[in-house]
Amino acid sequence: DTEVTQTPKHLVMGMTNKKSLKCEQHMGHRAMYWYKQKAKKPPELMFVYSYEKLSINESVPSRFSPECPNSSLLNLHLHALQPEDSALYLCASSQVPVYEQYFGPGTRLTVT
Amino acid sequence: AQTVTQSQPEMSVQEAETVTLSCTYDTSESDYYLFWYKQPPSRQMILVIRQEAYKQQNATENRFSVNFQKAAKSFSLKISDSQLGDAAMYFCAYRSANNQGGKLIFGQGTELSVKP
C-alpha cells in the first residue's frame, strides 16, 4: 500500500562502517525528504531535495550525506556513525508546490 | 516560529466509540495547511486528513473528521466508530503555505489505544 519504498528495512552497522539507505518513489513527485525518528517521538527533518537539488539541510552532521541521483531516487550515505544515531530513518516525497507528504516504511538503523 | 502542541500523550477509547484528539498551534501566518498523520506500531506513517486554512469547512474522511477553529488555532481530530486498527500514534502537523521547501512542524504525538 506504499508508493514510497525504502531499502533496507533493517540495518546494523558498526561505527567505522560505511553504508547507504535508499528511497524510491514513482509518483512523479519532485520533492523528497529524509527524516530521523526516535521511538514515540515525531519525525525530525534532516534534508529536503526539490527538483534534485538540496534545498534544506537542518544542520545535520557531515557523517550523514544525502544524494539525489534523479527525481525518483534518494540516497542517504552513512559514515562513522555514533550509537545515538540509531533510529528509524524515514523518506518522504511530495508534489511541488508542496501539499501533503507521503512517507515510506522506513529503515530501522542500529549503530553498534 | 511556528509550534504545534498535542497535550494528550496517551488516549484510550472503547471499540465502536468516538474519541477526539487535541491539537493547538501557534503561528502569525494566515495561510497554511494542517495535517493529521497516523503511525501504527512498526508500520509506516500515513496521512489521515488535510485541512487548508483558507477553507472554513471542516475536512472529513470517512470516520475521521476535524474541528478546525482558526481563531482559536485549534485543530482536533475526531474518530467515530473506533476500530482496533485505529490504534496508533497520531501526529498533528503544520506547514506554511509560503514554505516552498515543504517543512512540516509536528506535534509530540498522541498514542491512541483501542479497547475491544
JSON list of C-alpha atoms in Angstrom, two decimals:
[
{"chain": "A", "resi": 1, "resn": "ASP", "atom": "CA", "xyz": [0.00, 0.00, 0.00]},
{"chain": "A", "resi": 2, "resn": "THR", "atom": "CA", "xyz": [3.00, 2.31, -0.19]},
{"chain": "A", "resi": 3, "resn": "GLU", "atom": "CA", "xyz": [4.33, 4.10, -3.24]},
{"chain": "A", "resi": 4, "resn": "VAL", "atom": "CA", "xyz": [7.46, 5.19, -1.43]},
{"chain": "A", "resi": 5, "resn": "THR", "atom": "CA", "xyz": [9.82, 2.30, -0.91]},
{"chain": "A", "resi": 6, "resn": "GLN", "atom": "CA", "xyz": [12.89, 2.15, 1.29]},
{"chain": "A", "resi": 7, "resn": "THR", "atom": "CA", "xyz": [15.70, -0.36, 1.49]},
{"chain": "A", "resi": 8, "resn": "PRO", "atom": "CA", "xyz": [16.92, -1.99, 3.57]},
{"chain": "A", "resi": 9, "resn": "LYS", "atom": "CA", "xyz": [14.19, -2.43, 6.17]},
{"chain": "A", "resi": 10, "resn": "HIS", "atom": "CA", "xyz": [16.75, -3.05, 8.90]},
{"chain": "A", "resi": 11, "resn": "LEU", "atom": "CA", "xyz": [20.43, -2.19, 9.08]},
{"chain": "A", "resi": 12, "resn": "VAL", "atom": "CA", "xyz": [23.01, -2.88, 11.75]},
{"chain": "A", "resi": 13, "resn": "MET", "atom": "CA", "xyz": [26.35, -1.19, 11.34]},
{"chain": "A", "resi": 14, "resn": "GLY", "atom": "CA", "xyz": [29.47, -0.54, 13.33]},
{"chain": "A", "resi": 15, "resn": "MET", "atom": "CA", "xyz": [30.80, 2.90, 13.98]},
{"chain": "A", "resi": 16, "resn": "THR", "atom": "CA", "xyz": [33.53, 2.50, 11.37]},
{"chain": "A", "resi": 17, "resn": "ASN", "atom": "CA", "xyz": [31.29, 1.18, 8.61]},
{"chain": "A", "resi": 18, "resn": "LYS", "atom": "CA", "xyz": [30.01, 2.94, 5.52]},
{"chain": "A", "resi": 19, "resn": "LYS", "atom": "CA", "xyz": [26.50, 2.14, 4.42]},
{"chain": "A", "resi": 20, "resn": "SER", "atom": "CA", "xyz": [23.72, 3.69, 2.37]},
{"chain": "A", "resi": 21, "resn": "LEU", "atom": "CA", "xyz": [19.97, 3.93, 2.68]},
{"chain": "A", "resi": 22, "resn": "LYS", "atom": "CA", "xyz": [17.86, 4.03, -0.44]},
{"chain": "A", "resi": 23, "resn": "CYS", "atom": "CA", "xyz": [14.48, 5.56, -1.15]},
{"chain": "A", "resi": 24, "resn": "GLU", "atom": "CA", "xyz": [12.44, 5.37, -4.34]},
{"chain": "A", "resi": 25, "resn": "GLN", "atom": "CA", "xyz": [9.13, 6.83, -5.45]},
{"chain": "A", "resi": 26, "resn": "HIS", "atom": "CA", "xyz": [7.24, 6.59, -8.72]},
{"chain": "A", "resi": 27, "resn": "MET", "atom": "CA", "xyz": [4.53, 9.15, -8.13]},
{"chain": "A", "resi": 28, "resn": "GLY", "atom": "CA", "xyz": [6.22, 11.85, -10.17]},
{"chain": "A", "resi": 29, "resn": "HIS", "atom": "CA", "xyz": [6.92, 13.88, -7.06]},
{"chain": "A", "resi": 30, "resn": "ARG", "atom": "CA", "xyz": [9.72, 16.44, -7.34]},
{"chain": "A", "resi": 31, "resn": "ALA", "atom": "CA", "xyz": [10.40, 16.96, -3.63]},
{"chain": "A", "resi": 32, "resn": "MET", "atom": "CA", "xyz": [11.95, 14.29, -1.42]},
{"chain": "A", "resi": 33, "resn": "TYR", "atom": "CA", "xyz": [12.79, 14.29, 2.26]},
{"chain": "A", "resi": 34, "resn": "TRP", "atom": "CA", "xyz": [14.86, 12.47, 4.86]},
{"chain": "A", "resi": 35, "resn": "TYR", "atom": "CA", "xyz": [13.65, 12.31, 8.46]},
{"chain": "A", "resi": 36, "resn": "LYS", "atom": "CA", "xyz": [15.07, 10.76, 11.61]},
{"chain": "A", "resi": 37, "resn": "GLN", "atom": "CA", "xyz": [12.62, 9.38, 14.15]},
{"chain": "A", "resi": 38, "resn": "LYS", "atom": "CA", "xyz": [13.24, 8.12, 17.66]},
{"chain": "A", "resi": 39, "resn": "ALA", "atom": "CA", "xyz": [10.74, 5.85, 19.37]},
{"chain": "A", "resi": 40, "resn": "LYS", "atom": "CA", "xyz": [7.45, 7.55, 20.24]},
{"chain": "A", "resi": 41, "resn": "LYS", "atom": "CA", "xyz": [8.76, 10.90, 19.03]},
{"chain": "A", "resi": 42, "resn": "PRO", "atom": "CA", "xyz": [7.81, 12.93, 15.97]},
{"chain": "A", "resi": 43, "resn": "PRO", "atom": "CA", "xyz": [9.99, 12.75, 12.87]},
{"chain": "A", "resi": 44, "resn": "GLU", "atom": "CA", "xyz": [12.83, 15.27, 12.72]},
{"chain": "A", "resi": 45, "resn": "LEU", "atom": "CA", "xyz": [13.55, 16.74, 9.31]},
{"chain": "A", "resi": 46, "resn": "MET", "atom": "CA", "xyz": [17.10, 16.21, 8.07]},
{"chain": "A", "resi": 47, "resn": "PHE", "atom": "CA", "xyz": [17.19, 17.12, 4.39]},
{"chain": "A", "resi": 48, "resn": "VAL", "atom": "CA", "xyz": [14.90, 18.31, 1.61]},
{"chain": "A", "resi": 49, "resn": "TYR", "atom": "CA", "xyz": [15.53, 17.95, -2.11]},
{"chain": "A", "resi": 50, "resn": "SER", "atom": "CA", "xyz": [13.49, 19.94, -4.59]},
{"chain": "A", "resi": 51, "resn": "TYR", "atom": "CA", "xyz": [13.97, 19.22, -8.29]},
{"chain": "A", "resi": 52, "resn": "GLU", "atom": "CA", "xyz": [17.00, 17.10, -7.41]},
{"chain": "A", "resi": 53, "resn": "LYS", "atom": "CA", "xyz": [18.71, 19.99, -5.63]},
{"chain": "A", "resi": 54, "resn": "LEU", "atom": "CA", "xyz": [19.32, 20.18, -1.91]},
{"chain": "A", "resi": 55, "resn": "SER", "atom": "CA", "xyz": [17.09, 22.93, -0.60]},
{"chain": "A", "resi": 56, "resn": "ILE", "atom": "CA", "xyz": [17.14, 22.33, 3.15]},
{"chain": "A", "resi": 57, "resn": "ASN", "atom": "CA", "xyz": [19.84, 20.90, 5.42]},
{"chain": "A", "resi": 58, "resn": "GLU", "atom": "CA", "xyz": [18.74, 21.07, 9.03]},
{"chain": "A", "resi": 59, "resn": "SER", "atom": "CA", "xyz": [22.31, 21.35, 10.33]},
{"chain": "A", "resi": 60, "resn": "VAL", "atom": "CA", "xyz": [22.81, 17.62, 10.08]},
{"chain": "A", "resi": 61, "resn": "PRO", "atom": "CA", "xyz": [26.30, 16.27, 10.96]},
{"chain": "A", "resi": 62, "resn": "SER", "atom": "CA", "xyz": [28.50, 15.55, 7.97]},
{"chain": "A", "resi": 63, "resn": "ARG", "atom": "CA", "xyz": [28.53, 11.83, 8.76]},
{"chain": "A", "resi": 64, "resn": "PHE", "atom": "CA", "xyz": [25.16, 11.87, 7.00]},
{"chain": "A", "resi": 65, "resn": "SER", "atom": "CA", "xyz": [25.47, 12.63, 3.30]},
{"chain": "A", "resi": 66, "resn": "PRO", "atom": "CA", "xyz": [22.38, 12.83, 1.09]},
{"chain": "A", "resi": 67, "resn": "GLU", "atom": "CA", "xyz": [22.28, 12.29, -2.63]},
{"chain": "A", "resi": 68, "resn": "CYS", "atom": "CA", "xyz": [19.51, 12.64, -5.19]},
{"chain": "A", "resi": 69, "resn": "PRO", "atom": "CA", "xyz": [20.65, 10.96, -8.44]},
{"chain": "A", "resi": 70, "resn": "ASN", "atom": "CA", "xyz": [17.32, 11.57, -10.21]},
{"chain": "A", "resi": 71, "resn": "SER", "atom": "CA", "xyz": [13.78, 12.63, -9.48]},
{"chain": "A", "resi": 72, "resn": "SER", "atom": "CA", "xyz": [12.74, 9.15, -8.31]},
{"chain": "A", "resi": 73, "resn": "LEU", "atom": "CA", "xyz": [15.70, 8.21, -6.13]},
{"chain": "A", "resi": 74, "resn": "LEU", "atom": "CA", "xyz": [17.07, 9.49, -2.86]},
{"chain": "A", "resi": 75, "resn": "ASN", "atom": "CA", "xyz": [20.05, 8.07, -1.01]},
{"chain": "A", "resi": 76, "resn": "LEU", "atom": "CA", "xyz": [21.47, 8.69, 2.43]},
{"chain": "A", "resi": 77, "resn": "HIS", "atom": "CA", "xyz": [25.13, 7.75, 2.82]},
{"chain": "A", "resi": 78, "resn": "LEU", "atom": "CA", "xyz": [26.26, 6.93, 6.31]},
{"chain": "A", "resi": 79, "resn": "HIS", "atom": "CA", "xyz": [29.81, 7.01, 7.64]},
{"chain": "A", "resi": 80, "resn": "ALA", "atom": "CA", "xyz": [31.34, 6.91, 11.11]},
{"chain": "A", "resi": 81, "resn": "LEU", "atom": "CA", "xyz": [28.00, 7.00, 12.86]},
{"chain": "A", "resi": 82, "resn": "GLN", "atom": "CA", "xyz": [27.52, 7.12, 16.60]},
{"chain": "A", "resi": 83, "resn": "PRO", "atom": "CA", "xyz": [25.26, 4.89, 18.72]},
{"chain": "A", "resi": 84, "resn": "GLU", "atom": "CA", "xyz": [22.92, 7.85, 19.26]},
{"chain": "A", "resi": 85, "resn": "ASP", "atom": "CA", "xyz": [22.26, 7.83, 15.51]},
{"chain": "A", "resi": 86, "resn": "SER", "atom": "CA", "xyz": [20.30, 4.63, 15.97]},
{"chain": "A", "resi": 87, "resn": "ALA", "atom": "CA", "xyz": [16.75, 5.43, 14.89]},
{"chain": "A", "resi": 88, "resn": "LEU", "atom": "CA", "xyz": [14.10, 4.91, 12.24]},
{"chain": "A", "resi": 89, "resn": "TYR", "atom": "CA", "xyz": [15.01, 6.81, 9.09]},
{"chain": "A", "resi": 90, "resn": "LEU", "atom": "CA", "xyz": [12.03, 7.86, 7.05]},
{"chain": "A", "resi": 91, "resn": "CYS", "atom": "CA", "xyz": [11.90, 9.01, 3.48]},
{"chain": "A", "resi": 92, "resn": "ALA", "atom": "CA", "xyz": [9.00, 11.05, 2.13]},
{"chain": "A", "resi": 93, "resn": "SER", "atom": "CA", "xyz": [8.02, 12.66, -1.13]},
{"chain": "A", "resi": 94, "resn": "SER", "atom": "CA", "xyz": [5.57, 15.31, -2.27]},
{"chain": "A", "resi": 95, "resn": "GLN", "atom": "CA", "xyz": [4.50, 17.35, -5.23]},
{"chain": "A", "resi": 96, "resn": "VAL", "atom": "CA", "xyz": [5.91, 20.81, -5.82]},
{"chain": "A", "resi": 97, "resn": "PRO", "atom": "CA", "xyz": [4.27, 23.12, -4.80]},
{"chain": "A", "resi": 98, "resn": "VAL", "atom": "CA", "xyz": [4.05, 21.04, -1.67]},
{"chain": "A", "resi": 99, "resn": "TYR", "atom": "CA", "xyz": [0.88, 19.64, -0.30]},
{"chain": "A", "resi": 100, "resn": "GLU", "atom": "CA", "xyz": [0.90, 16.50, 1.75]},
{"chain": "A", "resi": 101, "resn": "GLN", "atom": "CA", "xyz": [3.96, 14.34, 2.10]},
{"chain": "A", "resi": 102, "resn": "TYR", "atom": "CA", "xyz": [3.86, 10.60, 1.54]},
{"chain": "A", "resi": 103, "resn": "PHE", "atom": "CA", "xyz": [6.09, 8.54, 3.76]},
{"chain": "A", "resi": 104, "resn": "GLY", "atom": "CA", "xyz": [7.94, 5.32, 3.17]},
{"chain": "A", "resi": 105, "resn": "PRO", "atom": "CA", "xyz": [8.03, 2.49, 5.70]},
{"chain": "A", "resi": 106, "resn": "GLY", "atom": "CA", "xyz": [11.44, 3.50, 6.99]},
{"chain": "A", "resi": 107, "resn": "THR", "atom": "CA", "xyz": [14.79, 1.86, 7.66]},
{"chain": "A", "resi": 108, "resn": "ARG", "atom": "CA", "xyz": [15.45, 0.78, 11.23]},
{"chain": "A", "resi": 109, "resn": "LEU", "atom": "CA", "xyz": [19.12, 1.60, 11.84]},
{"chain": "A", "resi": 110, "resn": "THR", "atom": "CA", "xyz": [21.14, 0.27, 14.74]},
{"chain": "A", "resi": 111, "resn": "VAL", "atom": "CA", "xyz": [24.68, 1.53, 15.29]},
{"chain": "A", "resi": 112, "resn": "THR", "atom": "CA", "xyz": [26.83, -0.72, 17.45]},
{"chain": "B", "resi": 1, "resn": "ALA", "atom": "CA", "xyz": [8.45, 30.43, 14.75]},
{"chain": "B", "resi": 2, "resn": "GLN", "atom": "CA", "xyz": [5.51, 28.09, 14.47]},
{"chain": "B", "resi": 3, "resn": "THR", "atom": "CA", "xyz": [4.81, 25.48, 17.10]},
{"chain": "B", "resi": 4, "resn": "VAL", "atom": "CA", "xyz": [2.37, 22.58, 17.36]},
{"chain": "B", "resi": 5, "resn": "THR", "atom": "CA", "xyz": [1.17, 21.21, 20.68]},
{"chain": "B", "resi": 6, "resn": "GLN", "atom": "CA", "xyz": [-0.59, 17.94, 21.38]},
{"chain": "B", "resi": 7, "resn": "SER", "atom": "CA", "xyz": [-1.46, 18.00, 25.05]},
{"chain": "B", "resi": 8, "resn": "GLN", "atom": "CA", "xyz": [-2.58, 14.37, 25.33]},
{"chain": "B", "resi": 9, "resn": "PRO", "atom": "CA", "xyz": [0.41, 11.98, 25.25]},
{"chain": "B", "resi": 10, "resn": "GLU", "atom": "CA", "xyz": [-1.94, 8.99, 25.55]},
{"chain": "B", "resi": 11, "resn": "MET", "atom": "CA", "xyz": [-5.62, 8.38, 24.91]},
{"chain": "B", "resi": 12, "resn": "SER", "atom": "CA", "xyz": [-7.82, 5.33, 25.14]},
{"chain": "B", "resi": 13, "resn": "VAL", "atom": "CA", "xyz": [-11.16, 4.56, 23.53]},
{"chain": "B", "resi": 14, "resn": "GLN", "atom": "CA", "xyz": [-13.56, 1.65, 23.56]},
{"chain": "B", "resi": 15, "resn": "GLU", "atom": "CA", "xyz": [-14.15, -0.06, 20.25]},
{"chain": "B", "resi": 16, "resn": "ALA", "atom": "CA", "xyz": [-17.11, 1.49, 18.36]},
{"chain": "B", "resi": 17, "resn": "GLU", "atom": "CA", "xyz": [-16.96, 4.65, 20.49]},
{"chain": "B", "resi": 18, "resn": "THR", "atom": "CA", "xyz": [-15.87, 8.15, 19.47]},
{"chain": "B", "resi": 19, "resn": "VAL", "atom": "CA", "xyz": [-12.64, 9.84, 20.53]},
{"chain": "B", "resi": 20, "resn": "THR", "atom": "CA", "xyz": [-11.25, 13.32, 19.95]},
{"chain": "B", "resi": 21, "resn": "LEU", "atom": "CA", "xyz": [-7.53, 14.10, 19.80]},
{"chain": "B", "resi": 22, "resn": "SER", "atom": "CA", "xyz": [-6.48, 17.67, 20.51]},
{"chain": "B", "resi": 23, "resn": "CYS", "atom": "CA", "xyz": [-4.01, 19.83, 18.67]},
{"chain": "B", "resi": 24, "resn": "THR", "atom": "CA", "xyz": [-3.23, 23.51, 19.01]},
{"chain": "B", "resi": 25, "resn": "TYR", "atom": "CA", "xyz": [-0.71, 25.52, 17.06]},
{"chain": "B", "resi": 26, "resn": "ASP", "atom": "CA", "xyz": [0.86, 28.91, 17.14]},
{"chain": "B", "resi": 27, "resn": "THR", "atom": "CA", "xyz": [1.54, 30.96, 14.05]},
{"chain": "B", "resi": 28, "resn": "SER", "atom": "CA", "xyz": [1.41, 34.52, 12.84]},
{"chain": "B", "resi": 29, "resn": "GLU", "atom": "CA", "xyz": [0.68, 33.42, 9.29]},
{"chain": "B", "resi": 30, "resn": "SER", "atom": "CA", "xyz": [-2.76, 33.47, 7.71]},
{"chain": "B", "resi": 31, "resn": "ASP", "atom": "CA", "xyz": [-2.19, 30.85, 5.01]},
{"chain": "B", "resi": 32, "resn": "TYR", "atom": "CA", "xyz": [-1.10, 27.36, 5.97]},
{"chain": "B", "resi": 33, "resn": "TYR", "atom": "CA", "xyz": [-2.00, 23.69, 5.94]},
{"chain": "B", "resi": 34, "resn": "LEU", "atom": "CA", "xyz": [-2.73, 21.34, 8.80]},
{"chain": "B", "resi": 35, "resn": "PHE", "atom": "CA", "xyz": [-2.46, 17.56, 8.76]},
{"chain": "B", "resi": 36, "resn": "TRP", "atom": "CA", "xyz": [-3.12, 14.55, 10.90]},
{"chain": "B", "resi": 37, "resn": "TYR", "atom": "CA", "xyz": [-0.80, 11.60, 10.34]},
{"chain": "B", "resi": 38, "resn": "LYS", "atom": "CA", "xyz": [-1.26, 8.11, 11.76]},
{"chain": "B", "resi": 39, "resn": "GLN", "atom": "CA", "xyz": [1.66, 5.79, 12.55]},
{"chain": "B", "resi": 40, "resn": "PRO", "atom": "CA", "xyz": [0.65, 2.29, 13.69]},
{"chain": "B", "resi": 41, "resn": "PRO", "atom": "CA", "xyz": [3.22, 0.31, 15.69]},
{"chain": "B", "resi": 42, "resn": "SER", "atom": "CA", "xyz": [6.08, -0.76, 13.43]},
{"chain": "B", "resi": 43, "resn": "ARG", "atom": "CA", "xyz": [4.22, 0.43, 10.36]},
{"chain": "B", "resi": 44, "resn": "GLN", "atom": "CA", "xyz": [4.57, 3.39, 8.11]},
{"chain": "B", "resi": 45, "resn": "MET", "atom": "CA", "xyz": [3.15, 6.84, 8.64]},
{"chain": "B", "resi": 46, "resn": "ILE", "atom": "CA", "xyz": [0.08, 7.59, 6.58]},
{"chain": "B", "resi": 47, "resn": "LEU", "atom": "CA", "xyz": [-1.88, 10.77, 6.03]},
{"chain": "B", "resi": 48, "resn": "VAL", "atom": "CA", "xyz": [-5.28, 10.72, 7.69]},
{"chain": "B", "resi": 49, "resn": "ILE", "atom": "CA", "xyz": [-6.67, 14.11, 6.81]},
{"chain": "B", "resi": 50, "resn": "ARG", "atom": "CA", "xyz": [-5.66, 17.54, 5.50]},
{"chain": "B", "resi": 51, "resn": "GLN", "atom": "CA", "xyz": [-7.11, 20.99, 6.14]},
{"chain": "B", "resi": 52, "resn": "GLU", "atom": "CA", "xyz": [-6.37, 24.19, 4.22]},
{"chain": "B", "resi": 53, "resn": "ALA", "atom": "CA", "xyz": [-6.51, 27.25, 6.48]},
{"chain": "B", "resi": 54, "resn": "TYR", "atom": "CA", "xyz": [-8.45, 29.28, 3.91]},
{"chain": "B", "resi": 55, "resn": "LYS", "atom": "CA", "xyz": [-11.30, 26.76, 3.91]},
{"chain": "B", "resi": 56, "resn": "GLN", "atom": "CA", "xyz": [-13.95, 27.27, 6.55]},
{"chain": "B", "resi": 57, "resn": "GLN", "atom": "CA", "xyz": [-15.48, 23.86, 6.03]},
{"chain": "B", "resi": 58, "resn": "ASN", "atom": "CA", "xyz": [-14.04, 21.15, 8.22]},
{"chain": "B", "resi": 59, "resn": "ALA", "atom": "CA", "xyz": [-12.38, 18.28, 6.37]},
{"chain": "B", "resi": 60, "resn": "THR", "atom": "CA", "xyz": [-13.79, 14.76, 6.66]},
{"chain": "B", "resi": 61, "resn": "GLU", "atom": "CA", "xyz": [-12.51, 11.38, 5.50]},
{"chain": "B", "resi": 62, "resn": "ASN", "atom": "CA", "xyz": [-14.92, 8.56, 6.26]},
{"chain": "B", "resi": 63, "resn": "ARG", "atom": "CA", "xyz": [-14.83, 8.04, 10.05]},
{"chain": "B", "resi": 64, "resn": "PHE", "atom": "CA", "xyz": [-12.26, 10.81, 10.54]},
{"chain": "B", "resi": 65, "resn": "SER", "atom": "CA", "xyz": [-13.21, 14.46, 10.80]},
{"chain": "B", "resi": 66, "resn": "VAL", "atom": "CA", "xyz": [-11.60, 17.61, 12.12]},
{"chain": "B", "resi": 67, "resn": "ASN", "atom": "CA", "xyz": [-12.80, 20.58, 14.09]},
{"chain": "B", "resi": 68, "resn": "PHE", "atom": "CA", "xyz": [-10.78, 23.47, 12.72]},
{"chain": "B", "resi": 69, "resn": "GLN", "atom": "CA", "xyz": [-11.04, 26.67, 14.74]},
{"chain": "B", "resi": 70, "resn": "LYS", "atom": "CA", "xyz": [-8.76, 29.17, 13.03]},
{"chain": "B", "resi": 71, "resn": "ALA", "atom": "CA", "xyz": [-9.21, 31.99, 15.51]},
{"chain": "B", "resi": 72, "resn": "ALA", "atom": "CA", "xyz": [-8.50, 29.69, 18.43]},
{"chain": "B", "resi": 73, "resn": "LYS", "atom": "CA", "xyz": [-5.68, 27.97, 16.49]},
{"chain": "B", "resi": 74, "resn": "SER", "atom": "CA", "xyz": [-7.15, 24.61, 17.26]},
{"chain": "B", "resi": 75, "resn": "PHE", "atom": "CA", "xyz": [-7.28, 21.54, 15.02]},
{"chain": "B", "resi": 76, "resn": "SER", "atom": "CA", "xyz": [-8.77, 18.48, 16.73]},
{"chain": "B", "resi": 77, "resn": "LEU", "atom": "CA", "xyz": [-9.32, 15.07, 15.16]},
{"chain": "B", "resi": 78, "resn": "LYS", "atom": "CA", "xyz": [-12.49, 13.09, 15.81]},
{"chain": "B", "resi": 79, "resn": "ILE", "atom": "CA", "xyz": [-12.53, 9.37, 15.16]},
{"chain": "B", "resi": 80, "resn": "SER", "atom": "CA", "xyz": [-16.01, 7.87, 15.05]},
{"chain": "B", "resi": 81, "resn": "ASP", "atom": "CA", "xyz": [-16.88, 4.20, 15.44]},
{"chain": "B", "resi": 82, "resn": "SER", "atom": "CA", "xyz": [-13.34, 3.42, 16.59]},
{"chain": "B", "resi": 83, "resn": "GLN", "atom": "CA", "xyz": [-11.81, 0.20, 15.34]},
{"chain": "B", "resi": 84, "resn": "LEU", "atom": "CA", "xyz": [-8.92, -1.90, 16.62]},
{"chain": "B", "resi": 85, "resn": "GLY", "atom": "CA", "xyz": [-6.94, -0.84, 13.57]},
{"chain": "B", "resi": 86, "resn": "ASP", "atom": "CA", "xyz": [-7.12, 2.79, 14.67]},
{"chain": "B", "resi": 87, "resn": "ALA", "atom": "CA", "xyz": [-4.63, 2.07, 17.44]},
{"chain": "B", "resi": 88, "resn": "ALA", "atom": "CA", "xyz": [-1.57, 4.11, 16.56]},
{"chain": "B", "resi": 89, "resn": "MET", "atom": "CA", "xyz": [0.48, 7.20, 17.28]},
{"chain": "B", "resi": 90, "resn": "TYR", "atom": "CA", "xyz": [-1.23, 10.24, 15.83]},
{"chain": "B", "resi": 91, "resn": "PHE", "atom": "CA", "xyz": [0.76, 13.31, 14.87]},
{"chain": "B", "resi": 92, "resn": "CYS", "atom": "CA", "xyz": [-0.65, 16.73, 14.13]},
{"chain": "B", "resi": 93, "resn": "ALA", "atom": "CA", "xyz": [1.46, 18.74, 11.69]},
{"chain": "B", "resi": 94, "resn": "TYR", "atom": "CA", "xyz": [1.61, 22.29, 10.34]},
{"chain": "B", "resi": 95, "resn": "ARG", "atom": "CA", "xyz": [3.03, 23.57, 7.09]},
{"chain": "B", "resi": 96, "resn": "SER", "atom": "CA", "xyz": [3.27, 27.15, 5.99]},
{"chain": "B", "resi": 97, "resn": "ALA", "atom": "CA", "xyz": [1.78, 27.88, 2.58]},
{"chain": "B", "resi": 98, "resn": "ASN", "atom": "CA", "xyz": [4.78, 30.14, 1.98]},
{"chain": "B", "resi": 99, "resn": "ASN", "atom": "CA", "xyz": [7.24, 27.38, 2.67]},
{"chain": "B", "resi": 100, "resn": "GLN", "atom": "CA", "xyz": [8.20, 26.04, -0.70]},
{"chain": "B", "resi": 101, "resn": "GLY", "atom": "CA", "xyz": [10.55, 23.59, 0.96]},
{"chain": "B", "resi": 102, "resn": "GLY", "atom": "CA", "xyz": [7.58, 21.83, 2.46]},
{"chain": "B", "resi": 103, "resn": "LYS", "atom": "CA", "xyz": [8.88, 21.66, 6.02]},
{"chain": "B", "resi": 104, "resn": "LEU", "atom": "CA", "xyz": [6.37, 20.05, 8.37]},
{"chain": "B", "resi": 105, "resn": "ILE", "atom": "CA", "xyz": [6.24, 21.05, 12.01]},
{"chain": "B", "resi": 106, "resn": "PHE", "atom": "CA", "xyz": [5.00, 18.12, 14.08]},
{"chain": "B", "resi": 107, "resn": "GLY", "atom": "CA", "xyz": [3.40, 17.94, 17.47]},
{"chain": "B", "resi": 108, "resn": "GLN", "atom": "CA", "xyz": [4.75, 15.45, 20.01]},
{"chain": "B", "resi": 109, "resn": "GLY", "atom": "CA", "xyz": [2.09, 12.89, 19.18]},
{"chain": "B", "resi": 110, "resn": "THR", "atom": "CA", "xyz": [-0.80, 11.18, 20.91]},
{"chain": "B", "resi": 111, "resn": "GLU", "atom": "CA", "xyz": [-0.71, 7.44, 21.39]},
{"chain": "B", "resi": 112, "resn": "LEU", "atom": "CA", "xyz": [-4.20, 6.04, 20.93]},
{"chain": "B", "resi": 113, "resn": "SER", "atom": "CA", "xyz": [-5.16, 2.63, 22.22]},
{"chain": "B", "resi": 114, "resn": "VAL", "atom": "CA", "xyz": [-8.44, 0.94, 21.32]},
{"chain": "B", "resi": 115, "resn": "LYS", "atom": "CA", "xyz": [-10.02, -1.47, 23.79]},
{"chain": "B", "resi": 116, "resn": "PRO", "atom": "CA", "xyz": [-12.10, -4.36, 22.46]}
]
